[in-house]
Amino acid sequence: MSLMGTTTLRHPHHHLLARLSVPIPLSLRIPGNMMNQYKRKEIRNGRALIQCCSDSATASTSSPSSPAPENAPPVIRRRKRYRRQYPGESKGITEEMRFVAMRLRNANNQDPSSEDDKEEEGNDDVGGVMWQPIMDGFLKYLVDSKLVFNTVERIVDESNHVAYAYFRKTGLERSEGLGKDLEWLSQQGFVIPKPGSPGVSYAKYLEELAEKSAPLFLCHFYNIYFAHVAGGQVIARQASEKLLEGRELEFYRWEGDVPELMKDVREKLNMLGEHWIRDEKNKCLKETTKSFRFLGQIVRLIIL
């Protein structure tokens, strides 16, 4: 069987080539089914233009882009919602803690919150009940208080944390004065007890907290001195009158103006608080409640 055949080529000048028969190998002939995929579109300048009749190609080149709707509804922007501030937040973290202390005072009918409040003379109402201090309880109160103040001041003095350095030598330190008071009481023949469970528990908690979080520890630091300055004077006056024949203890003496000393500590803590995230501040408010609970247990030793 011969592999060569003949075919006639159509050309614009086919009248000149009509007599020519060019042999084309059968292997190079275009099958008829493939020819059906093409059609003649137009003839320009005597030249045949053959285009593919694919629907996708035609659609991609001829379909215009759909115009954007002219009457589209306006875009409604959501109003930005601002977080509601906590009570006292605009003034600083110490003011927020003061509001917490005020709520505790109102709930327990006691006054550990405001350093500006003045107690009435002869008021024997502590913790919502009439109380009568006893010497054994007062000694336990002084010993446990000394342990707590000693722990706080030692942590601040010895820690390498930069935040604690702001609260060294504030003038509010109490452990040295308490040491003098206990020494004097011992000379008067009183047996000085060892620290009890309330003081030991609080001191241990403060040591652990100081390692975990400086903001939370400093909240306890402030509340301990704040409570002593604000409410400690009532205890001092009553204990001195009823147990010590009017003697004023070193525990309740300060060198310098106490409101100014507290103001300085308050300003430093507020300054640091500006760099705390809201979550840290919220935890600090919870620690304020814990602080007054610990301190309340120590105060109750006076009447136990």
Short mmCIF file of C-alpha atoms in Angstrom, two decimals:
data_model
loop_
_atom_site.label_atom_id
_atom_site.label_comp_id
_atom_site.label_asym_id
_atom_site.label_seq_id
_atom_site.Cartn_x
_atom_site.Cartn_y
_atom_site.Cartn_z
CA MET A 1 0.00 0.00 0.00
CA SER A 2 1.41 3.39 -0.98
CA LEU A 3 2.05 5.94 1.82
CA MET A 4 1.90 8.84 -0.60
CA GLY A 5 -1.24 10.52 -1.91
CA THR A 6 -2.26 13.67 -3.62
CA THR A 7 -4.43 16.65 -2.56
CA THR A 8 -5.27 19.99 -3.97
CA LEU A 9 -4.42 23.09 -1.91
CA ARG A 10 -6.79 26.02 -1.97
CA HIS A 11 -4.93 29.28 -2.29
CA PRO A 12 -5.93 32.83 -3.19
CA HIS A 13 -4.13 32.28 -6.46
CA HIS A 14 -5.50 28.84 -6.90
CA HIS A 15 -6.11 29.52 -10.61
CA LEU A 16 -2.34 29.53 -10.99
CA LEU A 17 -1.84 26.47 -8.87
CA ALA A 18 -4.79 24.50 -10.05
CA ARG A 19 -2.61 22.43 -12.29
CA LEU A 20 -0.16 21.60 -9.56
CA SER A 21 -0.65 18.49 -7.54
CA VAL A 22 1.60 18.31 -4.49
CA PRO A 23 2.08 14.90 -2.99
CA ILE A 24 1.56 14.84 0.83
CA PRO A 25 2.39 11.88 3.00
CA LEU A 26 -0.64 10.14 4.44
CA SER A 27 0.81 10.42 7.96
CA LEU A 28 0.70 14.22 7.71
CA ARG A 29 -2.85 14.48 6.46
CA ILE A 30 -5.31 16.24 8.84
CA PRO A 31 -8.16 13.93 9.81
CA GLY A 32 -11.59 15.05 8.87
CA ASN A 33 -12.92 15.13 12.46
CA MET A 34 -10.24 17.67 13.43
CA MET A 35 -11.16 19.91 10.53
CA ASN A 36 -14.65 20.17 11.94
CA GLN A 37 -13.25 22.05 14.95
CA TYR A 38 -12.41 25.03 12.78
CA LYS A 39 -14.50 27.22 10.49
CA ARG A 40 -13.70 29.97 8.15
CA LYS A 41 -14.57 33.32 9.78
CA GLU A 42 -13.71 35.85 7.14
CA ILE A 43 -11.42 36.47 4.24
CA ARG A 44 -9.50 39.70 4.17
CA ASN A 45 -7.10 40.86 1.47
CA GLY A 46 -7.32 37.49 -0.17
CA ARG A 47 -6.00 35.66 2.91
CA ALA A 48 -8.05 33.09 4.78
CA LEU A 49 -8.36 33.59 8.57
CA ILE A 50 -9.34 30.52 10.45
CA GLN A 51 -10.37 30.90 14.12
CA CYS A 52 -11.17 28.36 16.70
CA CYS A 53 -14.84 28.13 17.45
CA SER A 54 -14.45 27.36 21.14
CA ASP A 55 -17.34 28.83 23.19
CA SER A 56 -15.09 29.60 26.15
CA ALA A 57 -12.60 31.56 24.05
CA THR A 58 -15.38 33.56 22.40
CA ALA A 59 -17.04 34.29 25.72
CA SER A 60 -13.82 35.42 27.38
CA THR A 61 -13.03 37.93 24.64
CA SER A 62 -16.48 39.23 23.85
CA SER A 63 -18.36 39.40 27.15
CA PRO A 64 -18.15 42.91 28.65
CA SER A 65 -17.62 43.40 32.38
CA SER A 66 -20.85 43.93 34.27
CA PRO A 67 -21.18 47.51 35.54
CA ALA A 68 -21.50 48.16 39.27
CA PRO A 69 -25.05 48.87 40.43
CA GLU A 70 -25.77 52.56 40.38
CA ASN A 71 -28.26 52.54 43.28
CA ALA A 72 -26.28 50.44 45.77
CA PRO A 73 -27.35 50.93 49.44
CA PRO A 74 -24.97 53.05 51.55
CA VAL A 75 -22.46 51.23 53.78
CA ILE A 76 -23.47 51.57 57.43
CA ARG A 77 -20.50 51.78 59.76
CA ARG A 78 -20.80 50.44 63.27
CA ARG A 79 -20.38 52.90 66.06
CA LYS A 80 -17.24 52.39 68.08
CA ARG A 81 -18.11 51.25 71.57
CA TYR A 82 -15.96 52.52 74.38
CA ARG A 83 -15.36 50.40 77.47
CA ARG A 84 -17.05 51.64 80.60
CA GLN A 85 -14.50 52.82 83.12
CA TYR A 86 -14.17 51.32 86.57
CA PRO A 87 -14.93 53.57 89.58
CA GLY A 88 -11.89 55.76 90.17
CA GLU A 89 -10.06 54.53 87.05
CA SER A 90 -9.48 58.04 85.72
CA LYS A 91 -7.45 58.94 88.84
CA GLY A 92 -5.33 55.81 89.05
CA ILE A 93 -5.17 52.29 90.43
CA THR A 94 -5.02 53.47 94.07
CA GLU A 95 -8.35 55.23 93.63
CA GLU A 96 -9.84 52.06 92.16
CA MET A 97 -8.62 50.14 95.21
CA ARG A 98 -10.11 52.78 97.48
CA PHE A 99 -13.53 52.20 95.96
CA VAL A 100 -13.14 48.48 96.61
CA ALA A 101 -12.21 49.21 100.22
CA MET A 102 -15.26 51.47 100.55
CA ARG A 103 -17.52 48.67 99.42
CA LEU A 104 -15.90 46.36 101.95
CA ARG A 105 -16.40 48.94 104.69
CA ASN A 106 -20.06 49.36 103.81
CA ALA A 107 -20.54 45.61 103.72
CA ASN A 108 -18.78 44.98 107.03
CA ASN A 109 -19.71 48.27 108.74
CA GLN A 110 -16.07 49.16 109.29
CA ASP A 111 -13.76 51.86 107.98
CA PRO A 112 -10.53 50.70 106.37
CA SER A 113 -11.04 52.79 103.26
CA SER A 114 -10.67 56.52 103.61
CA GLU A 115 -7.75 58.30 105.19
CA ASP A 116 -9.80 61.50 105.26
CA ASP A 117 -12.61 60.08 107.40
CA LYS A 118 -12.53 61.09 111.03
CA GLU A 119 -13.68 58.77 113.78
CA GLU A 120 -15.82 60.11 116.57
CA GLU A 121 -14.29 60.25 120.01
CA GLY A 122 -15.11 57.31 122.24
CA ASN A 123 -16.21 55.10 119.35
CA ASP A 124 -15.77 51.50 120.43
CA ASP A 125 -17.37 50.02 117.33
CA VAL A 126 -14.82 47.91 115.46
CA GLY A 127 -15.97 45.39 112.86
CA GLY A 128 -19.61 46.19 113.58
CA VAL A 129 -19.52 44.96 117.23
CA MET A 130 -18.68 46.49 120.58
CA TRP A 131 -15.23 45.28 121.51
CA GLN A 132 -13.00 45.25 124.53
CA PRO A 133 -9.27 44.66 123.85
CA ILE A 134 -7.39 42.15 125.97
CA MET A 135 -3.64 42.24 126.56
CA ASP A 136 -2.91 38.74 125.32
CA GLY A 137 -4.79 39.42 122.10
CA PHE A 138 -3.10 42.79 121.65
CA LEU A 139 0.32 41.19 121.98
CA LYS A 140 -0.61 38.63 119.34
CA TYR A 141 -1.79 41.45 117.10
CA LEU A 142 1.52 43.31 117.48
CA VAL A 143 3.61 40.18 116.85
CA ASP A 144 1.68 39.15 113.73
CA SER A 145 1.69 42.73 112.44
CA LYS A 146 5.46 42.90 112.88
CA LEU A 147 5.88 39.69 110.87
CA VAL A 148 3.77 41.11 108.00
CA PHE A 149 5.53 44.49 107.90
CA ASN A 150 8.90 42.79 108.24
CA THR A 151 8.10 40.57 105.25
CA VAL A 152 6.89 43.44 103.07
CA GLU A 153 9.85 45.68 103.83
CA ARG A 154 12.39 42.89 103.39
CA ILE A 155 10.97 41.94 99.99
CA VAL A 156 11.06 45.54 98.79
CA ASP A 157 14.61 46.11 100.06
CA GLU A 158 16.15 42.86 98.80
CA SER A 159 14.32 42.28 95.52
CA ASN A 160 16.03 42.98 92.20
CA HIS A 161 12.74 43.92 90.57
CA VAL A 162 12.96 47.52 89.36
CA ALA A 163 9.38 48.32 90.40
CA TYR A 164 10.09 47.57 94.06
CA ALA A 165 12.93 50.09 94.16
CA TYR A 166 10.42 52.95 94.04
CA PHE A 167 9.03 51.95 97.45
CA ARG A 168 12.17 51.74 99.55
CA LYS A 169 12.57 54.10 102.50
CA THR A 170 9.13 55.63 102.11
CA GLY A 171 8.99 56.78 105.74
CA LEU A 172 5.97 54.54 106.37
CA GLU A 173 8.00 51.51 107.50
CA ARG A 174 6.68 49.96 110.73
CA SER A 175 8.78 46.91 111.57
CA GLU A 176 11.49 48.85 113.42
CA GLY A 177 8.98 50.67 115.60
CA LEU A 178 7.14 47.44 116.35
CA GLY A 179 10.40 45.86 117.45
CA LYS A 180 10.92 48.66 119.96
CA ASP A 181 7.36 48.27 121.26
CA LEU A 182 7.70 44.53 121.80
CA GLU A 183 11.02 45.02 123.54
CA TRP A 184 9.49 47.55 125.91
CA LEU A 185 6.50 45.29 126.62
CA SER A 186 8.88 42.43 127.35
CA GLN A 187 10.70 44.63 129.87
CA GLN A 188 7.35 45.28 131.55
CA GLY A 189 7.02 41.58 132.26
CA PHE A 190 4.72 40.59 129.39
CA VAL A 191 5.41 37.30 127.62
CA ILE A 192 5.82 37.96 123.89
CA PRO A 193 4.15 35.16 121.90
CA LYS A 194 5.34 33.68 118.64
CA PRO A 195 3.61 34.70 115.40
CA GLY A 196 0.25 33.02 114.98
CA SER A 197 -1.54 31.51 112.01
CA PRO A 198 -3.03 34.78 110.61
CA GLY A 199 0.35 36.51 110.41
CA VAL A 200 2.26 33.44 109.20
CA SER A 201 -0.30 32.73 106.46
CA TYR A 202 -0.27 36.30 105.19
CA ALA A 203 3.52 36.57 105.24
CA LYS A 204 3.85 33.34 103.27
CA TYR A 205 1.27 34.51 100.75
CA LEU A 206 3.12 37.81 100.26
CA GLU A 207 6.43 36.05 99.62
CA GLU A 208 4.88 33.79 96.99
CA LEU A 209 3.01 36.67 95.35
CA ALA A 210 6.12 38.85 95.15
CA GLU A 211 7.79 36.18 93.01
CA LYS A 212 4.80 35.79 90.69
CA SER A 213 3.56 39.32 90.10
CA ALA A 214 5.01 42.69 91.08
CA PRO A 215 1.72 44.58 90.41
CA LEU A 216 -0.29 42.30 92.68
CA PHE A 217 2.30 42.39 95.45
CA LEU A 218 2.50 46.19 95.30
CA CYS A 219 -1.27 46.38 95.69
CA HIS A 220 -0.91 44.50 98.98
CA PHE A 221 2.02 46.74 99.90
CA TYR A 222 -0.13 49.85 99.47
CA ASN A 223 -3.22 48.43 101.17
CA ILE A 224 -1.24 47.29 104.23
CA TYR A 225 0.11 50.79 104.89
CA PHE A 226 -3.11 52.43 103.80
CA ALA A 227 -5.21 50.38 106.23
CA HIS A 228 -2.77 51.00 109.08
CA VAL A 229 -2.74 54.76 108.52
CA ALA A 230 -6.50 55.01 107.98
CA GLY A 231 -7.86 52.63 110.63
CA GLY A 232 -4.90 51.87 112.86
CA GLN A 233 -5.24 55.11 114.80
CA VAL A 234 -8.57 53.98 116.25
CA ILE A 235 -7.00 50.75 117.52
CA ALA A 236 -3.98 52.62 118.87
CA ARG A 237 -6.04 55.08 120.87
CA GLN A 238 -8.29 52.46 122.40
CA ALA A 239 -5.46 50.01 123.22
CA SER A 240 -3.39 52.77 124.76
CA GLU A 241 -6.24 53.98 126.94
CA LYS A 242 -7.51 50.57 128.06
CA LEU A 243 -4.34 48.49 128.21
CA LEU A 244 -1.25 50.71 128.43
CA GLU A 245 -2.42 53.55 130.67
CA GLY A 246 -2.23 56.05 127.84
CA ARG A 247 1.25 55.16 126.53
CA GLU A 248 1.71 55.83 122.81
CA LEU A 249 3.45 53.03 120.95
CA GLU A 250 6.12 53.50 118.29
CA PHE A 251 3.90 51.48 115.99
CA TYR A 252 1.71 54.56 115.64
CA ARG A 253 4.43 57.20 115.33
CA TRP A 254 5.92 58.49 112.08
CA GLU A 255 8.71 60.87 111.26
CA GLY A 256 7.29 63.34 108.82
CA ASP A 257 3.84 64.27 107.56
CA VAL A 258 1.89 61.02 107.12
CA PRO A 259 -0.56 62.33 104.45
CA GLU A 260 2.40 63.53 102.39
CA LEU A 261 4.17 60.19 102.79
CA MET A 262 1.05 58.34 101.63
CA LYS A 263 0.61 60.78 98.75
CA ASP A 264 4.13 60.06 97.52
CA VAL A 265 3.54 56.30 97.60
CA ARG A 266 0.17 56.74 95.92
CA GLU A 267 1.61 58.79 93.06
CA LYS A 268 4.38 56.27 92.42
CA LEU A 269 1.96 53.36 92.36
CA ASN A 270 -0.41 55.22 90.02
CA MET A 271 2.53 55.97 87.74
CA LEU A 272 3.41 52.29 87.54
CA GLY A 273 -0.24 51.37 87.15
CA GLU A 274 -0.44 53.32 83.91
CA HIS A 275 1.68 50.59 82.30
CA TRP A 276 -0.45 47.70 83.57
CA ILE A 277 -2.98 46.06 81.28
CA ARG A 278 -6.61 46.02 82.34
CA ASP A 279 -6.42 42.35 83.31
CA GLU A 280 -3.63 43.08 85.79
CA LYS A 281 -5.63 45.93 87.28
CA ASN A 282 -8.68 43.72 87.68
CA LYS A 283 -6.59 41.13 89.48
CA CYS A 284 -5.19 43.88 91.65
CA LEU A 285 -8.71 44.84 92.73
CA LYS A 286 -9.35 41.23 93.72
CA GLU A 287 -6.13 41.23 95.71
CA THR A 288 -7.38 44.32 97.55
CA THR A 289 -10.24 42.26 98.91
CA LYS A 290 -7.81 39.52 99.95
CA SER A 291 -5.55 42.05 101.62
CA PHE A 292 -8.29 43.40 103.88
CA ARG A 293 -9.42 39.89 104.72
CA PHE A 294 -5.91 38.95 105.85
CA LEU A 295 -5.58 42.17 107.83
CA GLY A 296 -9.01 41.70 109.37
CA GLN A 297 -7.98 38.31 110.74
CA ILE A 298 -4.95 39.90 112.41
CA VAL A 299 -7.01 42.74 113.92
CA ARG A 300 -9.48 40.26 115.39
CA LEU A 301 -6.66 38.79 117.47
CA ILE A 302 -7.02 41.79 119.80
CA ILE A 303 -10.35 40.57 121.17
CA LEU A 304 -9.78 36.79 120.92
#
